[in-house]
PDB file of C-alpha atoms in Angstrom:
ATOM      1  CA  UNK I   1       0.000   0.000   0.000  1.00  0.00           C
ATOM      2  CA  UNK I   2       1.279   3.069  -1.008  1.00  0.00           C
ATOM      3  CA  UNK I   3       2.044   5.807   1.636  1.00  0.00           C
ATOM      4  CA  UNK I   4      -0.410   8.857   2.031  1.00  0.00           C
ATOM      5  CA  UNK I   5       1.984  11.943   1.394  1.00  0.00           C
ATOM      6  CA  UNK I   6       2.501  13.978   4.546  1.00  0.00           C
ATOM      7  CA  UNK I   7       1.472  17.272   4.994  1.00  0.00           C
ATOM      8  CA  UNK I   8       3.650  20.300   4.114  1.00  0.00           C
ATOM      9  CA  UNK I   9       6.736  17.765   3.429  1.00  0.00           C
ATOM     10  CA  UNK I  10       8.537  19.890   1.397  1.00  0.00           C
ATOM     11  CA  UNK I  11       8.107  22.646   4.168  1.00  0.00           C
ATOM     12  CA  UNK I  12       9.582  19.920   6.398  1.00  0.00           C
ATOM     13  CA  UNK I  13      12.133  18.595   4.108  1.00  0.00           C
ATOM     14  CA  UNK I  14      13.485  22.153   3.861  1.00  0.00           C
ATOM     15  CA  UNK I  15      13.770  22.953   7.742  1.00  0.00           C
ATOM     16  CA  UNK I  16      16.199  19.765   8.118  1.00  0.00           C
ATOM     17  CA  UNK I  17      18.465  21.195   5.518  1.00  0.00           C
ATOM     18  CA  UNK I  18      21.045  21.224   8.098  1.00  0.00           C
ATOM     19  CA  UNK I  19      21.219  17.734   8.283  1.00  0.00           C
ATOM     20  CA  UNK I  20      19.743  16.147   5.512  1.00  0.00           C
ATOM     21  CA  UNK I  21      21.307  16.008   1.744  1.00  0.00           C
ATOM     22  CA  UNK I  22      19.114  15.160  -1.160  1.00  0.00           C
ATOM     23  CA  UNK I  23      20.649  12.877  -3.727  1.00  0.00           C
ATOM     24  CA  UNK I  24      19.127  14.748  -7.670  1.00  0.00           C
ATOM     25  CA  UNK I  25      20.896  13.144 -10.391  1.00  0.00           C
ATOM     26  CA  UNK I  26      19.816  13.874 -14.085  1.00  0.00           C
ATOM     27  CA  UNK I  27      22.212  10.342 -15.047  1.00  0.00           C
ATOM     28  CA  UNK I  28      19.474   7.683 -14.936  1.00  0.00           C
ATOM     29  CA  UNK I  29      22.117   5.051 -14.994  1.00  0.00           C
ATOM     30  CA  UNK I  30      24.101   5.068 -11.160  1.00  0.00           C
ATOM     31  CA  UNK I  31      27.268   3.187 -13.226  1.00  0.00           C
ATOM     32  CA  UNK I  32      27.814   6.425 -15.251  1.00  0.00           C
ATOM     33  CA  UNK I  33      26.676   8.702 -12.424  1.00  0.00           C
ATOM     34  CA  UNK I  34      29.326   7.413 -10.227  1.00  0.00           C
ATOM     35  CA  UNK I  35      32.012   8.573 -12.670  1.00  0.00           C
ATOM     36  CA  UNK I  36      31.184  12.461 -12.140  1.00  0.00           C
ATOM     37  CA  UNK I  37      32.322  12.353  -8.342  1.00  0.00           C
ATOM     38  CA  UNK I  38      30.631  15.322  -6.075  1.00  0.00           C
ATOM     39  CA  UNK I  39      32.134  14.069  -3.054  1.00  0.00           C
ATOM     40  CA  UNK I  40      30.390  15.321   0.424  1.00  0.00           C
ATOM     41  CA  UNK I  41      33.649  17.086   2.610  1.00  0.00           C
ATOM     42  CA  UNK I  42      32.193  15.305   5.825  1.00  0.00           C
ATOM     43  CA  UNK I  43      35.149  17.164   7.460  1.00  0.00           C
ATOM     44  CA  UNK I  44      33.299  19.895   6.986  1.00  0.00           C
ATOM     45  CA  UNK I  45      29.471  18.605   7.709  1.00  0.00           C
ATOM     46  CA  UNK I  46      30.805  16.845  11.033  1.00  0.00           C
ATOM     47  CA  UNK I  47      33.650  19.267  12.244  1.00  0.00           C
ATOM     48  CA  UNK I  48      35.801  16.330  12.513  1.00  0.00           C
ATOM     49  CA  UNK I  49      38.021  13.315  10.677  1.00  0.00           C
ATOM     50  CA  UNK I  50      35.677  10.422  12.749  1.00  0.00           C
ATOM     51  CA  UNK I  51      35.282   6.956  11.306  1.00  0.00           C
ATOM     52  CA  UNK I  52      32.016   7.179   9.221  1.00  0.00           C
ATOM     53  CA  UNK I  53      29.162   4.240   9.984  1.00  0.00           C
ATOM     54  CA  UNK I  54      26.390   4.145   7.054  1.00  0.00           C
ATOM     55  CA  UNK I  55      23.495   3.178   7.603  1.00  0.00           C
ATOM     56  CA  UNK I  56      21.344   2.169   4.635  1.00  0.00           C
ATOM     57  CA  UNK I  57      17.517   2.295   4.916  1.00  0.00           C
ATOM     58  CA  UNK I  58      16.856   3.811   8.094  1.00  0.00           C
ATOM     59  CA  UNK I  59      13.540   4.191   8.311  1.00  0.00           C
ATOM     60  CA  UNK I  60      12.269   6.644  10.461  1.00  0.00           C
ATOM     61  CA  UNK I  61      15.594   6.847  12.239  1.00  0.00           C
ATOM     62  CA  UNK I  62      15.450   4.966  16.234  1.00  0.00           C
ATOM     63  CA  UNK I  63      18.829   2.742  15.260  1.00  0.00           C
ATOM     64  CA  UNK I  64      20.536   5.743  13.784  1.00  0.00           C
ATOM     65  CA  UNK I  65      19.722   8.516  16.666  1.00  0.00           C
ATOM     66  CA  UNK I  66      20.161   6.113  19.229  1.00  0.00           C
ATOM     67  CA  UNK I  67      23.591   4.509  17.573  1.00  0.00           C
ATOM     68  CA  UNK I  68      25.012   8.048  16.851  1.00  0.00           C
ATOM     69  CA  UNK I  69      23.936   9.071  20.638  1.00  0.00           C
ATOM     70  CA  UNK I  70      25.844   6.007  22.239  1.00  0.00           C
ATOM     71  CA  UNK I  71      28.863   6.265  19.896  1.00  0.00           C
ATOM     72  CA  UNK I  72      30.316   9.865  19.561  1.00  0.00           C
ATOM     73  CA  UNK I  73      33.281   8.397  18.214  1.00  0.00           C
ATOM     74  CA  UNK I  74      31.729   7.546  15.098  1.00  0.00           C
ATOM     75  CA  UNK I  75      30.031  10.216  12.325  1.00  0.00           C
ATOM     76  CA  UNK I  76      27.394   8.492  11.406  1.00  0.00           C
ATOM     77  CA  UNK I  77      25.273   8.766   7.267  1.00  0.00           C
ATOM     78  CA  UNK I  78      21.472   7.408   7.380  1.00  0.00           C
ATOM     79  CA  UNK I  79      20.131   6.724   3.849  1.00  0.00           C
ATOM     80  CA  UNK I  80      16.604   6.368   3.176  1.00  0.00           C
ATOM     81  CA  UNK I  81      14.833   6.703  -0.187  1.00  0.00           C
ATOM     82  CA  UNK I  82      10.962   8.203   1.055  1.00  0.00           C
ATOM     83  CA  UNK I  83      10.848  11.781   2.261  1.00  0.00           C
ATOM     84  CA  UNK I  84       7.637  10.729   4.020  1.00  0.00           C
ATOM     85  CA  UNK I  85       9.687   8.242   6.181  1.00  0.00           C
ATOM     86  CA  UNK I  86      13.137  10.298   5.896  1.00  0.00           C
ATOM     87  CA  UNK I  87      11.692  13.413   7.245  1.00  0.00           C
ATOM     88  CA  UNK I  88      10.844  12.052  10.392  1.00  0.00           C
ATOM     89  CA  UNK I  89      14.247  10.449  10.990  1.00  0.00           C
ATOM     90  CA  UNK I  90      15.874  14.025  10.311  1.00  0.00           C
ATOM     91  CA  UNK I  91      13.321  15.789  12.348  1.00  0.00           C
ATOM     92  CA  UNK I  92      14.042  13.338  15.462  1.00  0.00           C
ATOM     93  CA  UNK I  93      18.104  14.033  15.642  1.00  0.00           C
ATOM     94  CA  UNK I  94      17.119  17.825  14.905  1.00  0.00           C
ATOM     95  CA  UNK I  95      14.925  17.631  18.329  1.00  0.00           C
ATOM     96  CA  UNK I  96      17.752  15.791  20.138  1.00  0.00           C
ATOM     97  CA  UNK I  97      20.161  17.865  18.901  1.00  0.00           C
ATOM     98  CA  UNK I  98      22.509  14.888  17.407  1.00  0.00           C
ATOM     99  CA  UNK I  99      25.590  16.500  16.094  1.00  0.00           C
ATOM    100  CA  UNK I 100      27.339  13.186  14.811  1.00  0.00           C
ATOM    101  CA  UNK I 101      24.420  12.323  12.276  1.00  0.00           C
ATOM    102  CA  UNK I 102      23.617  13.341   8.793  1.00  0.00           C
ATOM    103  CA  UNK I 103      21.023  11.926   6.282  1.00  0.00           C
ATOM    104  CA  UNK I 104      20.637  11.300   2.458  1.00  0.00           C
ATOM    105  CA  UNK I 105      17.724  10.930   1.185  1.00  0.00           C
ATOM    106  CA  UNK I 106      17.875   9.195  -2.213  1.00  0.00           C
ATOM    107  CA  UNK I 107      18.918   5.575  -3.581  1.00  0.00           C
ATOM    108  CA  UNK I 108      21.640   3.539  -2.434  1.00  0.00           C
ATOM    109  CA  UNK I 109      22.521   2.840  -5.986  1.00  0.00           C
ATOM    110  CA  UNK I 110      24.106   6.336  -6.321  1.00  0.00           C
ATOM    111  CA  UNK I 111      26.291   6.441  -3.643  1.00  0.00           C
ATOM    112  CA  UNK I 112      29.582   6.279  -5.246  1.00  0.00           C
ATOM    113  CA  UNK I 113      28.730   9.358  -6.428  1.00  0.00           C
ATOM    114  CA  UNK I 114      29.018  11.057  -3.028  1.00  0.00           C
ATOM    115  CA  UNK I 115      31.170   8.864  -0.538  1.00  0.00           C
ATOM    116  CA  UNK I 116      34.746   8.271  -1.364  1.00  0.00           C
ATOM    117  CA  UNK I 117      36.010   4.778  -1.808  1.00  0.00           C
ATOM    118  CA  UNK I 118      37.331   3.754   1.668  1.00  0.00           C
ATOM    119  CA  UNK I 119      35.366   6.056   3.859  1.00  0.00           C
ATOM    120  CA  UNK I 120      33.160   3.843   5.660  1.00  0.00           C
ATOM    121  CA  UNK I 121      34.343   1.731   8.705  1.00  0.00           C
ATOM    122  CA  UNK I 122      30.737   0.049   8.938  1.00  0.00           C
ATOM    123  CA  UNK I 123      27.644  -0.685   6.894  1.00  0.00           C
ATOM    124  CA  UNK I 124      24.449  -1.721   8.722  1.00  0.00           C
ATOM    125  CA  UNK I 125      21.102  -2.946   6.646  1.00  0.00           C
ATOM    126  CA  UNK I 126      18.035  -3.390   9.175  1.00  0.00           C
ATOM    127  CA  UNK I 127      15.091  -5.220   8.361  1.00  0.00           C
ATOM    128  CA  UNK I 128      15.793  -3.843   4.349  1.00  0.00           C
ATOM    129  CA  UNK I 129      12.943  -5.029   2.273  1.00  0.00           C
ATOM    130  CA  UNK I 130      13.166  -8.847   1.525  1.00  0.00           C
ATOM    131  CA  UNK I 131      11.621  -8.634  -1.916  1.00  0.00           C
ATOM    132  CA  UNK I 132      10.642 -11.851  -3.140  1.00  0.00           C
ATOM    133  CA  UNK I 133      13.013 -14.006  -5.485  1.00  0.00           C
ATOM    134  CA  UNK I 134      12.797 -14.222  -9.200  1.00  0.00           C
ATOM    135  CA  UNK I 135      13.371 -11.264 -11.146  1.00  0.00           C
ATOM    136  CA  UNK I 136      12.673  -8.852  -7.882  1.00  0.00           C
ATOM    137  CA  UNK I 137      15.998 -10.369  -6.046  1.00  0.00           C
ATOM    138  CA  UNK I 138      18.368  -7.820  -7.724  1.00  0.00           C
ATOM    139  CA  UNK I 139      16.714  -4.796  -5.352  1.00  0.00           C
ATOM    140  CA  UNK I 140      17.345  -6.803  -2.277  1.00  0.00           C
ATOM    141  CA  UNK I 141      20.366  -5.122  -0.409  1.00  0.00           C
ATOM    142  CA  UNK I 142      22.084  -7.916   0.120  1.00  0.00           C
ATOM    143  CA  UNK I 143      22.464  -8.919  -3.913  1.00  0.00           C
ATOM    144  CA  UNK I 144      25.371  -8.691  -5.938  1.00  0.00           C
ATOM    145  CA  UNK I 145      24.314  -6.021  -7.346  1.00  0.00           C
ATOM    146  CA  UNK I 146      24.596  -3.464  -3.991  1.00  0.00           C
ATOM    147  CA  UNK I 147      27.574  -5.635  -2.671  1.00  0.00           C
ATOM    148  CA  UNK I 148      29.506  -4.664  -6.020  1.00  0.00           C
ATOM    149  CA  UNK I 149      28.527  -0.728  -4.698  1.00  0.00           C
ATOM    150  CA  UNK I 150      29.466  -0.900  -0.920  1.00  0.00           C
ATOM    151  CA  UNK I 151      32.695  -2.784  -1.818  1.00  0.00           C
ATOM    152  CA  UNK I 152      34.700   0.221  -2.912  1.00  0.00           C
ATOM    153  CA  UNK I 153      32.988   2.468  -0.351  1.00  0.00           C
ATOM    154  CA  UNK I 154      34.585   0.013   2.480  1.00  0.00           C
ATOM    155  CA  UNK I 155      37.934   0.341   4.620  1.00  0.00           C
ATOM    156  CA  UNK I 156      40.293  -2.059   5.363  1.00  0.00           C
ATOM    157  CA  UNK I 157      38.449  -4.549   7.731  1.00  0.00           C
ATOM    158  CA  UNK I 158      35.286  -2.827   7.610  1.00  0.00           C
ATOM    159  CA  UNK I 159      32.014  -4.618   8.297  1.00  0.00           C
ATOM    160  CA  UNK I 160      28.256  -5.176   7.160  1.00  0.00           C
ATOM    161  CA  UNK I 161      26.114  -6.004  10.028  1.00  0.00           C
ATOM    162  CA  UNK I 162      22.517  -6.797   8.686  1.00  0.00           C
ATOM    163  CA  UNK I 163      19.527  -7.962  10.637  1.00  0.00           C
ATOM    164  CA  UNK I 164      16.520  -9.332   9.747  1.00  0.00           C
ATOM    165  CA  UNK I 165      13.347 -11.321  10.324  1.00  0.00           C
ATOM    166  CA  UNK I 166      12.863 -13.066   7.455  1.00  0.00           C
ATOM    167  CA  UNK I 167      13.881 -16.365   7.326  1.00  0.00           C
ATOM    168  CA  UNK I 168      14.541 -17.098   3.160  1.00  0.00           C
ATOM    169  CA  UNK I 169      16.023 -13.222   2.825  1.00  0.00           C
ATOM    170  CA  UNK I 170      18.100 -14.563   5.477  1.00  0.00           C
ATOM    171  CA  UNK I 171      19.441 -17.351   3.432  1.00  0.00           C
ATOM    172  CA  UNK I 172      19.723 -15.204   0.468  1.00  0.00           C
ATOM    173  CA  UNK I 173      21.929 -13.434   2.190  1.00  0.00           C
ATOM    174  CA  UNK I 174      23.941 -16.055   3.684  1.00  0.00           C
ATOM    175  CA  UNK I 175      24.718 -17.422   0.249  1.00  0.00           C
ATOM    176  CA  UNK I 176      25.240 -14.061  -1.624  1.00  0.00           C
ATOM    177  CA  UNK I 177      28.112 -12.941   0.895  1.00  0.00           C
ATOM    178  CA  UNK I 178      29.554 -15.688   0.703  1.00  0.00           C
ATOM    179  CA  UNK I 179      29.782 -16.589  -3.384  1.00  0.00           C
ATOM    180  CA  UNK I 180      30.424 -12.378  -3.489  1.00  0.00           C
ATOM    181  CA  UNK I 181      33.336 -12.528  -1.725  1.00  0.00           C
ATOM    182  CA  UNK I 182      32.779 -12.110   1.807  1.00  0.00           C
ATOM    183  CA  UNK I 183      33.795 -13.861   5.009  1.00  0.00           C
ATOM    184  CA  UNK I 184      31.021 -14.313   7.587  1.00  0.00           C
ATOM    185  CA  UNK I 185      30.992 -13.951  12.011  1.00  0.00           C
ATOM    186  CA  UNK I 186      28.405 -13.718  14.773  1.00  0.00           C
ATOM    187  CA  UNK I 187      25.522 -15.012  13.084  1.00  0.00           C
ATOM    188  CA  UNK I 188      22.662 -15.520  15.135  1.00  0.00           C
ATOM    189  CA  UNK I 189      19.009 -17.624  14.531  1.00  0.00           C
ATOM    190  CA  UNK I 190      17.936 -15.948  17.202  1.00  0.00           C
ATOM    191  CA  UNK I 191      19.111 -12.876  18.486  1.00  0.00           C
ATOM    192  CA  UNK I 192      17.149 -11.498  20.915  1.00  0.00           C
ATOM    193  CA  UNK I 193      17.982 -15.007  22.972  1.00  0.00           C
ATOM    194  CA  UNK I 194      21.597 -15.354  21.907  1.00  0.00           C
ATOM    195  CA  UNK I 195      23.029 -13.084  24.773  1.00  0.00           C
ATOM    196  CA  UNK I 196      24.416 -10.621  22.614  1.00  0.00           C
ATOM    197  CA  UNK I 197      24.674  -7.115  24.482  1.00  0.00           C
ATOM    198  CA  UNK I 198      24.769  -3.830  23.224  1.00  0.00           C
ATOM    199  CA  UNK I 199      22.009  -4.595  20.373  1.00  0.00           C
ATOM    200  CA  UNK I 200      19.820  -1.053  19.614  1.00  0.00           C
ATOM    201  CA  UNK I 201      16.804  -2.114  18.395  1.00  0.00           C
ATOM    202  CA  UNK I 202      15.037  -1.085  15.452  1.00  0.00           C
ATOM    203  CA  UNK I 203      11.375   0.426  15.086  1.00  0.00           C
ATOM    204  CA  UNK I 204      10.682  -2.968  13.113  1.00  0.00           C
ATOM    205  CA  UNK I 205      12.487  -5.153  15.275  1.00  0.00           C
ATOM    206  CA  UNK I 206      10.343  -3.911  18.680  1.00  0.00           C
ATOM    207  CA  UNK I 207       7.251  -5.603  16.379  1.00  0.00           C
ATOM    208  CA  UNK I 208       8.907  -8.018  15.250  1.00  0.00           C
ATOM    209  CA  UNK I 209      10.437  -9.373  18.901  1.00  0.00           C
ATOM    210  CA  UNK I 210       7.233  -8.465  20.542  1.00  0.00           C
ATOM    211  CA  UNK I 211       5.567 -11.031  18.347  1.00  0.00           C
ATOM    212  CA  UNK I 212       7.929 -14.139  19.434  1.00  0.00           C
ATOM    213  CA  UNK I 213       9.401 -14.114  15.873  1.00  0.00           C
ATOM    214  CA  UNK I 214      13.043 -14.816  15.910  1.00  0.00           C
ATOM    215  CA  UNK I 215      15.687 -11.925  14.460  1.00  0.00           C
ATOM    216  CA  UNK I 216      18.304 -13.221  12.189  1.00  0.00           C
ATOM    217  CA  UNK I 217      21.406 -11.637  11.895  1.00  0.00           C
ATOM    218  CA  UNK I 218      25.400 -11.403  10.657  1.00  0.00           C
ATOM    219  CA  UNK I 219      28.042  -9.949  10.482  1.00  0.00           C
ATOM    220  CA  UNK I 220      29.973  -9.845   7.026  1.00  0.00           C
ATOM    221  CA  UNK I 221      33.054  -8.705   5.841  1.00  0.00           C
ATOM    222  CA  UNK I 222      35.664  -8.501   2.872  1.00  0.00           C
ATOM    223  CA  UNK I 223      37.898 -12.019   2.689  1.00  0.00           C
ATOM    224  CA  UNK I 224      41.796 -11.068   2.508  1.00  0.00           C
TER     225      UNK I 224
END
């Protein structure tokens, strides 16, 4: 079902300027978009040279507030596609005056364009849309296709940490890492009952867990 628009979200949009970047692109096709680099100085949005965490489909923003408000070591980016669902991320770490967060709003596809190869330390996918297989699999964020784009955009030993509660996406994921390249750690059937500490939870995860359904998740990263 398709979202109902929010009132005055331009209006919105506009008054989070000052932490929120909007990806416009005239180059339909990412690949040849990625070649004319506008780089964002995050020196310059953050005041500082911290690690950068990326966070890719945030949703309305609860794992990236409360991850940027726990770790002030890290700058953290929040990408998410909607403006209805972005705006109230961006408007929540306005309110609680977060410093060490900034948003794009656009597709992951494009950005190459913007973040220099190397700069992030960490990639996290929450509860991204499973999409069902066939000819849908390729917009799954775990498919060849988006590893291929985070690759480059990774540091030395950096990680993807994705969670989700959906069993098969689960497996798709399993198996793409791991023919794409990637070594993977710390994966959990059940995470909310494996012990593991220090886990913010996610806006979908709260349902999720609250329903007994078990959250998947692992840790991935770049075989030497």
């Amino acid at each position: 079902m398709r979202m109902r628009r929010k009132k005055n979200l331009e209006k919105r949009l506009d008054e989070c300027k000052s932490n929120l970047f909007t990806i416009y692109s005239d180059e339909l096709n990412f690949v040849e978009a990625a070649k004319k680099k506008e780089y964002l100085d995050f020196e310059k949005i953050f005041g500082n040279t911290n690690p950068i965490i990326l966070e890719i489909g945030c949703g309305k923003g609860q794992f990236a507030c409360e991850f940027a408000k726990a770790h002030p070591e890290y700058n953290v980016i929040a990408v998410e596609k909607y403006g209805n669902v972005i705006v109230q991320a961006c408007e929540k770490a306005l309110e609680q005056e977060i410093k060490n967060l900034y948003f794009i709003k656009g597709m992951a596809e494009y950005l190459p364009k913007y973040i220099p190869d190397g700069a992030v330390e960490r990639i996290y996918l929450n509860f991204s849309c499973p999409f069902p297989k066939g000819k849908y699999a390729q917009h799954r964020l775990t498919h060849k296709r988006f590893l291929d784009i985070y690759k480059p955009l990774m540091a030395e030993g950096a990680e993807i940490h994705q969670k989700t509660d959906n069993m098969h996406f689960f497996e798709f994921s399993l198996q793409s890492f791991t023919e794409n390249g990637f070594a993977l750690k710390n994966i959990s059937l059940d995470l909310h009952n494996s012990g593991m500490e220090d886990n913010i939870v996610t806006e979908y995860e709260n349902r999720f867990a609250s329903m007994g359904m078990p959250i998947y998740r692992l840790e991935a990263y770049i075989k030497k």
